């Protein structure tokens, strides 16, 4: 039987909407679209680069709870309402994924809260022992 478990971050959105920050399914880890909210305080910066940094901290915490890391990420999806916000985030994103080189897509779309300027979703595969 394949292990399946949910990882919760404590975000109020998870409870109100009904989802998990991440789902571990066997060796695969599916991290939900993650925004720049600091889930401890439910605050978000106005700055897109700071939001990207917080997104990655939130994702890194979920990956760690799933017993993996950025090095295990095979797919990343960036969602932004304004394409002009993407390039300023590149140095932050490169620090997380530059050595890993996951498959990546950037989509321009509306996000659920106008304060959100970037959302990041990743898929990772845990190394088997």
PDB file of C-alpha atoms in Angstrom:
ATOM      1  CA  UNK A   1       0.000   0.000   0.000  1.00  0.00           C
ATOM      2  CA  UNK A   2       1.356   3.404  -0.984  1.00  0.00           C
ATOM      3  CA  UNK A   3       1.812   5.912   1.818  1.00  0.00           C
ATOM      4  CA  UNK A   4      -0.438   8.950   1.468  1.00  0.00           C
ATOM      5  CA  UNK A   5      -0.504  11.764   3.987  1.00  0.00           C
ATOM      6  CA  UNK A   6      -1.334  15.431   4.102  1.00  0.00           C
ATOM      7  CA  UNK A   7       0.968  18.164   5.341  1.00  0.00           C
ATOM      8  CA  UNK A   8      -0.691  21.241   6.828  1.00  0.00           C
ATOM      9  CA  UNK A   9       1.072  24.577   7.279  1.00  0.00           C
ATOM     10  CA  UNK A  10      -1.420  26.178   9.632  1.00  0.00           C
ATOM     11  CA  UNK A  11      -2.659  28.590   6.965  1.00  0.00           C
ATOM     12  CA  UNK A  12      -6.251  29.619   7.577  1.00  0.00           C
ATOM     13  CA  UNK A  13      -6.821  29.109   3.838  1.00  0.00           C
ATOM     14  CA  UNK A  14      -6.284  25.345   4.194  1.00  0.00           C
ATOM     15  CA  UNK A  15      -9.128  25.058   6.678  1.00  0.00           C
ATOM     16  CA  UNK A  16     -11.484  27.489   4.965  1.00  0.00           C
ATOM     17  CA  UNK A  17     -11.029  26.075   1.451  1.00  0.00           C
ATOM     18  CA  UNK A  18     -10.339  22.431   2.349  1.00  0.00           C
ATOM     19  CA  UNK A  19      -6.880  21.519   1.055  1.00  0.00           C
ATOM     20  CA  UNK A  20      -3.405  20.614   2.306  1.00  0.00           C
ATOM     21  CA  UNK A  21      -0.169  22.540   1.802  1.00  0.00           C
ATOM     22  CA  UNK A  22       1.271  19.310   0.432  1.00  0.00           C
ATOM     23  CA  UNK A  23       0.346  15.698  -0.136  1.00  0.00           C
ATOM     24  CA  UNK A  24       2.887  12.906   0.100  1.00  0.00           C
ATOM     25  CA  UNK A  25       1.906   9.984  -2.111  1.00  0.00           C
ATOM     26  CA  UNK A  26       4.582   7.302  -1.979  1.00  0.00           C
ATOM     27  CA  UNK A  27       7.797   8.893  -3.250  1.00  0.00           C
ATOM     28  CA  UNK A  28       5.946  11.859  -4.763  1.00  0.00           C
ATOM     29  CA  UNK A  29       5.353  15.151  -2.963  1.00  0.00           C
ATOM     30  CA  UNK A  30       2.784  17.543  -4.429  1.00  0.00           C
ATOM     31  CA  UNK A  31       3.038  21.037  -2.931  1.00  0.00           C
ATOM     32  CA  UNK A  32      -0.027  23.219  -3.466  1.00  0.00           C
ATOM     33  CA  UNK A  33       0.233  26.638  -4.989  1.00  0.00           C
ATOM     34  CA  UNK A  34       1.975  28.584  -2.234  1.00  0.00           C
ATOM     35  CA  UNK A  35       1.837  32.339  -1.827  1.00  0.00           C
ATOM     36  CA  UNK A  36       3.941  34.844   0.072  1.00  0.00           C
ATOM     37  CA  UNK A  37       1.838  34.834   3.227  1.00  0.00           C
ATOM     38  CA  UNK A  38       3.674  34.323   6.485  1.00  0.00           C
ATOM     39  CA  UNK A  39       1.302  31.700   7.872  1.00  0.00           C
ATOM     40  CA  UNK A  40       2.279  32.374  11.496  1.00  0.00           C
ATOM     41  CA  UNK A  41       1.017  35.946  11.277  1.00  0.00           C
ATOM     42  CA  UNK A  42      -1.176  35.705   8.129  1.00  0.00           C
ATOM     43  CA  UNK A  43       0.565  38.805   6.777  1.00  0.00           C
ATOM     44  CA  UNK A  44       1.976  39.389   3.298  1.00  0.00           C
ATOM     45  CA  UNK A  45       4.545  41.887   2.012  1.00  0.00           C
ATOM     46  CA  UNK A  46       3.691  44.333  -0.758  1.00  0.00           C
ATOM     47  CA  UNK A  47       7.040  43.556  -2.432  1.00  0.00           C
ATOM     48  CA  UNK A  48       6.985  40.737  -5.015  1.00  0.00           C
ATOM     49  CA  UNK A  49      10.584  39.662  -4.295  1.00  0.00           C
ATOM     50  CA  UNK A  50       9.846  39.403  -0.566  1.00  0.00           C
ATOM     51  CA  UNK A  51       6.713  37.426  -1.451  1.00  0.00           C
ATOM     52  CA  UNK A  52       8.805  35.045  -3.585  1.00  0.00           C
ATOM     53  CA  UNK A  53      11.241  34.575  -0.692  1.00  0.00           C
ATOM     54  CA  UNK A  54       8.341  33.783   1.680  1.00  0.00           C
ATOM     55  CA  UNK A  55       6.784  31.408  -0.874  1.00  0.00           C
ATOM     56  CA  UNK A  56      10.049  29.486  -0.944  1.00  0.00           C
ATOM     57  CA  UNK A  57      10.322  29.424   2.870  1.00  0.00           C
ATOM     58  CA  UNK A  58       6.771  28.019   3.015  1.00  0.00           C
ATOM     59  CA  UNK A  59       7.541  25.440   0.329  1.00  0.00           C
ATOM     60  CA  UNK A  60      10.839  24.492   1.960  1.00  0.00           C
ATOM     61  CA  UNK A  61       9.033  23.830   5.260  1.00  0.00           C
ATOM     62  CA  UNK A  62       6.486  21.575   3.532  1.00  0.00           C
ATOM     63  CA  UNK A  63       9.229  19.706   1.669  1.00  0.00           C
ATOM     64  CA  UNK A  64      11.200  19.224   4.894  1.00  0.00           C
ATOM     65  CA  UNK A  65       8.139  17.767   6.603  1.00  0.00           C
ATOM     66  CA  UNK A  66       7.834  15.419   3.611  1.00  0.00           C
ATOM     67  CA  UNK A  67      11.487  14.420   4.135  1.00  0.00           C
ATOM     68  CA  UNK A  68      12.837  16.041   0.998  1.00  0.00           C
ATOM     69  CA  UNK A  69      14.264  19.365  -0.183  1.00  0.00           C
ATOM     70  CA  UNK A  70      14.560  21.713  -3.144  1.00  0.00           C
ATOM     71  CA  UNK A  71      17.107  19.249  -4.590  1.00  0.00           C
ATOM     72  CA  UNK A  72      14.230  16.770  -5.032  1.00  0.00           C
ATOM     73  CA  UNK A  73      11.985  19.147  -6.998  1.00  0.00           C
ATOM     74  CA  UNK A  74      11.294  17.944 -10.537  1.00  0.00           C
ATOM     75  CA  UNK A  75       8.599  20.462 -11.571  1.00  0.00           C
ATOM     76  CA  UNK A  76       7.853  24.053 -10.626  1.00  0.00           C
ATOM     77  CA  UNK A  77       5.022  26.305 -11.751  1.00  0.00           C
ATOM     78  CA  UNK A  78       5.060  30.071 -11.227  1.00  0.00           C
ATOM     79  CA  UNK A  79       1.750  31.951 -11.279  1.00  0.00           C
ATOM     80  CA  UNK A  80       1.757  35.745 -11.457  1.00  0.00           C
ATOM     81  CA  UNK A  81      -0.906  38.336 -12.245  1.00  0.00           C
ATOM     82  CA  UNK A  82       1.705  40.690 -13.775  1.00  0.00           C
ATOM     83  CA  UNK A  83       4.440  39.307 -16.049  1.00  0.00           C
ATOM     84  CA  UNK A  84       6.651  42.302 -15.182  1.00  0.00           C
ATOM     85  CA  UNK A  85       6.943  40.934 -11.621  1.00  0.00           C
ATOM     86  CA  UNK A  86       8.587  37.688 -12.780  1.00  0.00           C
ATOM     87  CA  UNK A  87      12.070  38.870 -13.743  1.00  0.00           C
ATOM     88  CA  UNK A  88      12.767  40.682 -10.435  1.00  0.00           C
ATOM     89  CA  UNK A  89      12.188  37.298  -8.715  1.00  0.00           C
ATOM     90  CA  UNK A  90      14.680  35.377 -10.846  1.00  0.00           C
ATOM     91  CA  UNK A  91      17.676  35.725  -8.455  1.00  0.00           C
ATOM     92  CA  UNK A  92      15.577  34.368  -5.552  1.00  0.00           C
ATOM     93  CA  UNK A  93      14.244  31.508  -7.672  1.00  0.00           C
ATOM     94  CA  UNK A  94      17.714  30.698  -9.019  1.00  0.00           C
ATOM     95  CA  UNK A  95      19.052  30.361  -5.450  1.00  0.00           C
ATOM     96  CA  UNK A  96      16.456  27.642  -4.778  1.00  0.00           C
ATOM     97  CA  UNK A  97      16.417  25.885  -8.151  1.00  0.00           C
ATOM     98  CA  UNK A  98      19.546  26.910 -10.095  1.00  0.00           C
ATOM     99  CA  UNK A  99      21.443  23.704  -9.348  1.00  0.00           C
ATOM    100  CA  UNK A 100      18.333  21.495  -9.513  1.00  0.00           C
ATOM    101  CA  UNK A 101      17.012  22.718 -12.865  1.00  0.00           C
ATOM    102  CA  UNK A 102      13.446  21.399 -12.558  1.00  0.00           C
ATOM    103  CA  UNK A 103      11.026  21.604 -15.463  1.00  0.00           C
ATOM    104  CA  UNK A 104       9.345  25.002 -15.094  1.00  0.00           C
ATOM    105  CA  UNK A 105       6.404  27.009 -16.371  1.00  0.00           C
ATOM    106  CA  UNK A 106       5.369  30.612 -15.731  1.00  0.00           C
ATOM    107  CA  UNK A 107       1.700  31.439 -16.174  1.00  0.00           C
ATOM    108  CA  UNK A 108       0.095  34.843 -16.023  1.00  0.00           C
ATOM    109  CA  UNK A 109      -3.255  34.677 -14.238  1.00  0.00           C
ATOM    110  CA  UNK A 110      -5.341  36.274 -11.538  1.00  0.00           C
ATOM    111  CA  UNK A 111      -4.756  35.088  -7.970  1.00  0.00           C
ATOM    112  CA  UNK A 112      -7.401  34.756  -5.264  1.00  0.00           C
ATOM    113  CA  UNK A 113      -6.340  37.843  -3.289  1.00  0.00           C
ATOM    114  CA  UNK A 114      -5.191  41.095  -4.916  1.00  0.00           C
ATOM    115  CA  UNK A 115      -2.317  41.348  -2.407  1.00  0.00           C
ATOM    116  CA  UNK A 116      -0.823  38.150  -3.842  1.00  0.00           C
ATOM    117  CA  UNK A 117       1.747  38.888  -6.532  1.00  0.00           C
ATOM    118  CA  UNK A 118       3.254  35.415  -6.996  1.00  0.00           C
ATOM    119  CA  UNK A 119       2.219  31.830  -6.287  1.00  0.00           C
ATOM    120  CA  UNK A 120       4.565  28.851  -6.644  1.00  0.00           C
ATOM    121  CA  UNK A 121       3.635  25.169  -6.943  1.00  0.00           C
ATOM    122  CA  UNK A 122       6.159  22.304  -6.939  1.00  0.00           C
ATOM    123  CA  UNK A 123       6.311  18.565  -7.406  1.00  0.00           C
ATOM    124  CA  UNK A 124       9.155  16.632  -5.847  1.00  0.00           C
ATOM    125  CA  UNK A 125      10.242  13.003  -5.828  1.00  0.00           C
ATOM    126  CA  UNK A 126      11.770  11.757  -2.630  1.00  0.00           C
ATOM    127  CA  UNK A 127      14.933   9.727  -2.931  1.00  0.00           C
ATOM    128  CA  UNK A 128      14.317   6.108  -2.050  1.00  0.00           C
ATOM    129  CA  UNK A 129      16.575   4.488   0.504  1.00  0.00           C
TER     130      UNK A 129
END
